[in-house]
Amino acid sequence: DAGVIQSPRHEVTEMGQEVTLRCKPISGHDYLFWYRQTMMRGLELLIYFNNNVPIDDSGMPEDRFSAKMPNASFSTLKIQPSEPRDSAVYFCASSLALPPQETQYFGPGTRLLVL
Amino acid sequence: DQQVKQNSPSLSVQEGRISILNCDYTNSMFDYFLWYKKYPPEGPTFLISISSIKDKNEDGRFTVFLNKSAKHLSLHIVPSQPGDSAVYFCAATFSGNTGKLIFGQGTTLQVKP
């Protein structure tokens, strides 16, 4: 398996623009997670899905952030409008079950810079 | 409010010596702890874990120690190798299927040849 795939790997945009990050989980994994990594706070869980249904979005920072999972092989994280403080690395992860029962497998991340 | 803290942003050790990475947590309800390793530009990968019913778990050169009374865990790497140079994240969770891994900020380990 190719592992978790994320695109784009790098994104530079201007404040106010819409940003869409994409993720393809490992085939057969029922859980998908979106994380954000910053220097100050480390890795923070934003939202996770089970069988394409959002289960916990309490980590989503603001209404500017939204996530969807239209099918088992694709998810998006959208920021609209983007702000400089959204600059971070965004990771997608997938797993067969919730931790700690199963390991989460992370994608390579999308490095976002909002100018 | 950081529930899991890694207070050392970086650590440098000589090849062959021991590396000790530390992690503190504040929530006494956490009952499972994990360490992830991250090589740039890849994502984090699972390294080792420990349940709160244990105080030590060993896997080859990697050992995790848990001190519940101090709410502290540490990762020992012996002997350290240059290939161990990476960012290490500790994480905590509840075994009751909440789904949340609470991560620390990460510690960058550099092992010098």
Tab-separated table of C-alpha atoms in Angstrom:
chain	number	residue	atom	x	y	z
A	1	ASP	CA	0.000	0.000	0.000
A	2	ALA	CA	1.197	3.509	-0.779
A	3	GLY	CA	0.357	4.757	2.680
A	4	VAL	CA	-1.572	7.922	3.432
A	5	ILE	CA	-1.317	10.369	0.555
A	6	GLN	CA	-1.632	14.108	0.982
A	7	SER	CA	-1.653	16.918	-1.531
A	8	PRO	CA	-0.326	19.432	-2.068
A	9	ARG	CA	2.903	18.956	-0.139
A	10	HIS	CA	3.478	22.682	0.003
A	11	GLU	CA	1.048	25.554	-0.323
A	12	VAL	CA	1.785	29.262	-0.272
A	13	THR	CA	-1.173	31.578	-0.399
A	14	GLU	CA	-2.187	35.084	0.505
A	15	MET	CA	-4.352	36.050	3.420
A	16	GLY	CA	-8.022	35.855	2.558
A	17	GLN	CA	-7.672	33.124	-0.026
A	18	GLU	CA	-9.353	29.746	0.203
A	19	VAL	CA	-7.090	26.781	0.840
A	20	THR	CA	-8.037	23.137	0.275
A	21	LEU	CA	-5.901	20.293	1.564
A	22	ARG	CA	-6.501	16.744	0.369
A	23	CYS	CA	-6.000	13.315	1.840
A	24	LYS	CA	-6.309	9.741	0.652
A	25	PRO	CA	-6.269	7.280	3.569
A	26	ILE	CA	-4.916	3.760	3.510
A	27	SER	CA	-7.431	1.466	1.856
A	28	GLY	CA	-9.574	-0.359	4.389
A	29	HIS	CA	-8.964	2.066	7.219
A	30	ASP	CA	-12.238	3.190	8.761
A	31	TYR	CA	-10.841	6.146	10.672
A	32	LEU	CA	-9.357	9.346	9.288
A	33	PHE	CA	-7.783	12.121	11.342
A	34	TRP	CA	-6.675	15.663	10.556
A	35	TYR	CA	-3.900	17.184	12.684
A	36	ARG	CA	-2.128	20.529	12.710
A	37	GLN	CA	1.490	20.899	13.835
A	38	THR	CA	2.899	24.160	15.155
A	39	MET	CA	6.084	24.853	17.060
A	40	MET	CA	4.254	26.088	20.113
A	41	ARG	CA	1.550	23.462	20.437
A	42	GLY	CA	2.946	20.443	18.655
A	43	LEU	CA	0.447	18.133	16.997
A	44	GLU	CA	-3.198	18.979	17.618
A	45	LEU	CA	-6.136	16.863	16.521
A	46	LEU	CA	-8.575	18.954	14.508
A	47	ILE	CA	-11.237	16.420	13.543
A	48	TYR	CA	-11.697	12.726	12.930
A	49	PHE	CA	-14.071	10.640	10.848
A	50	ASN	CA	-15.377	7.110	11.231
A	51	ASN	CA	-16.758	5.516	8.075
A	52	ASN	CA	-16.875	8.947	6.430
A	53	VAL	CA	-18.898	10.498	9.269
A	54	PRO	CA	-17.361	13.293	11.375
A	55	ILE	CA	-17.235	12.096	14.974
A	56	ASP	CA	-15.319	14.758	16.878
A	57	ASP	CA	-14.603	18.208	15.477
A	58	SER	CA	-13.935	19.893	18.804
A	59	GLY	CA	-10.384	20.655	17.736
A	60	MET	CA	-11.393	22.698	14.708
A	61	PRO	CA	-10.205	26.178	15.636
A	62	GLU	CA	-12.826	28.340	13.971
A	63	ASP	CA	-15.693	28.360	11.535
A	64	ARG	CA	-13.174	29.212	8.863
A	65	PHE	CA	-12.114	25.565	9.012
A	66	SER	CA	-14.237	22.805	7.538
A	67	ALA	CA	-13.595	19.163	6.687
A	68	LYS	CA	-15.440	16.670	4.553
A	69	MET	CA	-15.130	13.030	3.678
A	70	PRO	CA	-17.373	12.324	0.680
A	71	ASN	CA	-16.191	8.722	0.370
A	72	ALA	CA	-13.897	6.195	2.020
A	73	SER	CA	-10.894	7.159	-0.070
A	74	PHE	CA	-10.912	10.941	0.049
A	75	SER	CA	-11.084	13.779	2.546
A	76	THR	CA	-10.567	17.528	2.369
A	77	LEU	CA	-9.718	20.184	4.907
A	78	LYS	CA	-10.687	23.667	3.805
A	79	ILE	CA	-9.736	27.024	5.258
A	80	GLN	CA	-11.802	29.965	4.083
A	81	PRO	CA	-10.631	32.683	4.397
A	82	SER	CA	-7.064	31.853	5.334
A	83	GLU	CA	-5.052	33.928	7.806
A	84	PRO	CA	-1.295	34.109	8.535
A	85	ARG	CA	-1.818	32.332	11.880
A	86	ASP	CA	-3.044	29.284	9.970
A	87	SER	CA	0.493	28.717	8.741
A	88	ALA	CA	1.464	25.250	9.941
A	89	VAL	CA	1.985	21.694	8.790
A	90	TYR	CA	-1.272	19.792	8.386
A	91	PHE	CA	-1.200	16.011	8.688
A	92	CYS	CA	-3.752	13.454	7.753
A	93	ALA	CA	-3.690	10.037	9.426
A	94	SER	CA	-5.738	6.873	9.142
A	95	SER	CA	-6.210	3.723	11.181
A	96	LEU	CA	-8.242	0.539	11.416
A	97	ALA	CA	-9.574	1.486	14.833
A	98	LEU	CA	-9.208	4.189	17.443
A	99	PRO	CA	-6.015	4.532	19.422
A	100	PRO	CA	-4.618	2.846	21.366
A	101	GLN	CA	-6.165	-0.281	19.894
A	102	GLU	CA	-4.667	0.393	16.487
A	103	THR	CA	-1.752	2.435	15.230
A	104	GLN	CA	-2.383	5.652	13.352
A	105	TYR	CA	-0.496	6.001	10.099
A	106	PHE	CA	0.391	9.550	9.121
A	107	GLY	CA	0.769	11.088	5.713
A	108	PRO	CA	3.773	13.280	4.850
A	109	GLY	CA	1.866	16.467	5.617
A	110	THR	CA	1.062	19.695	3.802
A	111	ARG	CA	3.185	22.672	4.738
A	112	LEU	CA	0.968	25.745	4.523
A	113	LEU	CA	2.250	29.301	4.496
A	114	VAL	CA	-0.256	32.121	4.505
A	115	LEU	CA	1.277	35.497	3.690
B	1	ASP	CA	-3.689	24.511	28.034
B	2	GLN	CA	-1.070	21.939	27.130
B	3	GLN	CA	-1.910	18.589	28.710
B	4	VAL	CA	1.211	16.912	27.367
B	5	LYS	CA	4.475	18.804	27.511
B	6	GLN	CA	7.912	18.179	26.153
B	7	ASN	CA	9.944	20.925	27.747
B	8	SER	CA	13.153	20.322	25.839
B	9	PRO	CA	12.829	21.480	22.219
B	10	SER	CA	16.135	19.868	21.299
B	11	LEU	CA	18.723	17.377	22.496
B	12	SER	CA	22.170	16.569	21.170
B	13	VAL	CA	24.081	13.409	22.100
B	14	GLN	CA	27.141	11.561	20.899
B	15	GLU	CA	26.795	8.346	18.952
B	16	GLY	CA	26.875	5.342	21.269
B	17	ARG	CA	25.678	7.262	24.305
B	18	ILE	CA	22.239	7.213	25.854
B	19	SER	CA	19.517	9.596	24.691
B	20	ILE	CA	16.799	10.460	27.203
B	21	LEU	CA	13.717	12.279	26.013
B	22	ASN	CA	11.252	13.490	28.609
B	23	CYS	CA	7.540	14.117	28.638
B	24	ASP	CA	5.182	15.389	31.335
B	25	TYR	CA	1.414	15.252	31.438
B	26	THR	CA	-1.211	16.883	33.589
B	27	ASN	CA	-4.309	14.708	33.195
B	28	SER	CA	-4.213	11.751	35.579
B	29	MET	CA	-6.957	10.057	33.550
B	30	PHE	CA	-4.573	9.283	30.708
B	31	ASP	CA	-3.930	5.548	30.738
B	32	TYR	CA	-1.946	4.916	27.580
B	33	PHE	CA	1.131	6.647	26.255
B	34	LEU	CA	2.894	6.520	22.923
B	35	TRP	CA	6.041	7.816	21.293
B	36	TYR	CA	6.160	8.779	17.633
B	37	LYS	CA	9.237	9.519	15.574
B	38	LYS	CA	9.309	11.944	12.676
B	39	TYR	CA	11.935	12.261	9.977
B	40	PRO	CA	11.500	15.362	7.862
B	41	PRO	CA	9.859	15.512	5.359
B	42	GLU	CA	7.805	12.464	6.342
B	43	GLY	CA	4.909	12.204	8.773
B	44	PRO	CA	5.228	10.780	12.299
B	45	THR	CA	5.565	7.010	12.672
B	46	PHE	CA	4.710	4.979	15.729
B	47	LEU	CA	7.717	3.931	17.807
B	48	ILE	CA	6.730	2.447	21.166
B	49	SER	CA	3.913	2.618	23.695
B	50	ILE	CA	3.126	1.836	27.305
B	51	SER	CA	-0.011	1.183	29.284
B	52	SER	CA	-0.472	2.810	32.659
B	53	ILE	CA	-0.525	-0.608	34.307
B	54	LYS	CA	3.171	-0.911	33.504
B	55	ASP	CA	6.148	1.214	34.423
B	56	LYS	CA	8.487	0.030	31.697
B	57	ASN	CA	8.300	-1.243	28.158
B	58	GLU	CA	11.296	-2.227	26.087
B	59	ASP	CA	11.732	-2.769	22.365
B	60	GLY	CA	15.291	-3.276	21.251
B	61	ARG	CA	17.288	-0.123	21.831
B	62	PHE	CA	14.168	1.789	22.889
B	63	THR	CA	12.726	1.753	26.403
B	64	VAL	CA	9.882	3.833	27.736
B	65	PHE	CA	9.542	4.455	31.466
B	66	LEU	CA	6.361	5.667	33.127
B	67	ASN	CA	6.198	7.337	36.529
B	68	LYS	CA	2.507	7.800	37.236
B	69	SER	CA	2.948	9.566	40.555
B	70	ALA	CA	5.096	12.201	38.885
B	71	LYS	CA	2.992	12.195	35.694
B	72	HIS	CA	6.190	11.759	33.763
B	73	LEU	CA	7.425	9.452	31.057
B	74	SER	CA	10.736	9.156	29.318
B	75	LEU	CA	12.134	7.467	26.243
B	76	HIS	CA	15.616	5.995	26.473
B	77	ILE	CA	17.608	5.120	23.383
B	78	VAL	CA	20.673	3.010	24.026
B	79	PRO	CA	23.006	3.105	22.223
B	80	SER	CA	22.104	6.168	20.176
B	81	GLN	CA	22.837	6.050	16.461
B	82	PRO	CA	23.009	8.869	13.885
B	83	GLY	CA	19.944	7.375	12.204
B	84	ASP	CA	17.977	8.127	15.369
B	85	SER	CA	18.232	11.849	14.606
B	86	ALA	CA	14.613	12.936	14.255
B	87	VAL	CA	11.787	14.722	16.033
B	88	TYR	CA	10.198	12.663	18.801
B	89	PHE	CA	6.634	13.265	19.944
B	90	CYS	CA	5.074	11.800	23.030
B	91	ALA	CA	1.326	11.335	23.108
B	92	ALA	CA	-1.283	10.324	25.646
B	93	THR	CA	-4.764	8.946	25.354
B	94	PHE	CA	-7.578	7.221	27.179
B	95	SER	CA	-8.218	3.576	26.459
B	96	GLY	CA	-11.957	4.212	26.460
B	97	ASN	CA	-12.116	4.820	22.709
B	98	THR	CA	-12.262	8.583	22.770
B	99	GLY	CA	-10.189	8.728	19.620
B	100	LYS	CA	-7.933	11.503	20.768
B	101	LEU	CA	-4.189	11.344	20.900
B	102	ILE	CA	-2.896	14.353	22.823
B	103	PHE	CA	0.579	15.165	21.587
B	104	GLY	CA	3.423	17.146	23.042
B	105	GLN	CA	5.366	19.785	21.148
B	106	GLY	CA	8.130	17.427	20.115
B	107	THR	CA	11.860	17.172	20.855
B	108	THR	CA	14.440	17.273	18.086
B	109	LEU	CA	17.176	14.726	18.730
B	110	GLN	CA	20.532	15.034	17.021
B	111	VAL	CA	22.953	12.157	17.350
B	112	LYS	CA	26.464	13.169	16.361
B	113	PRO	CA	28.833	10.636	14.809
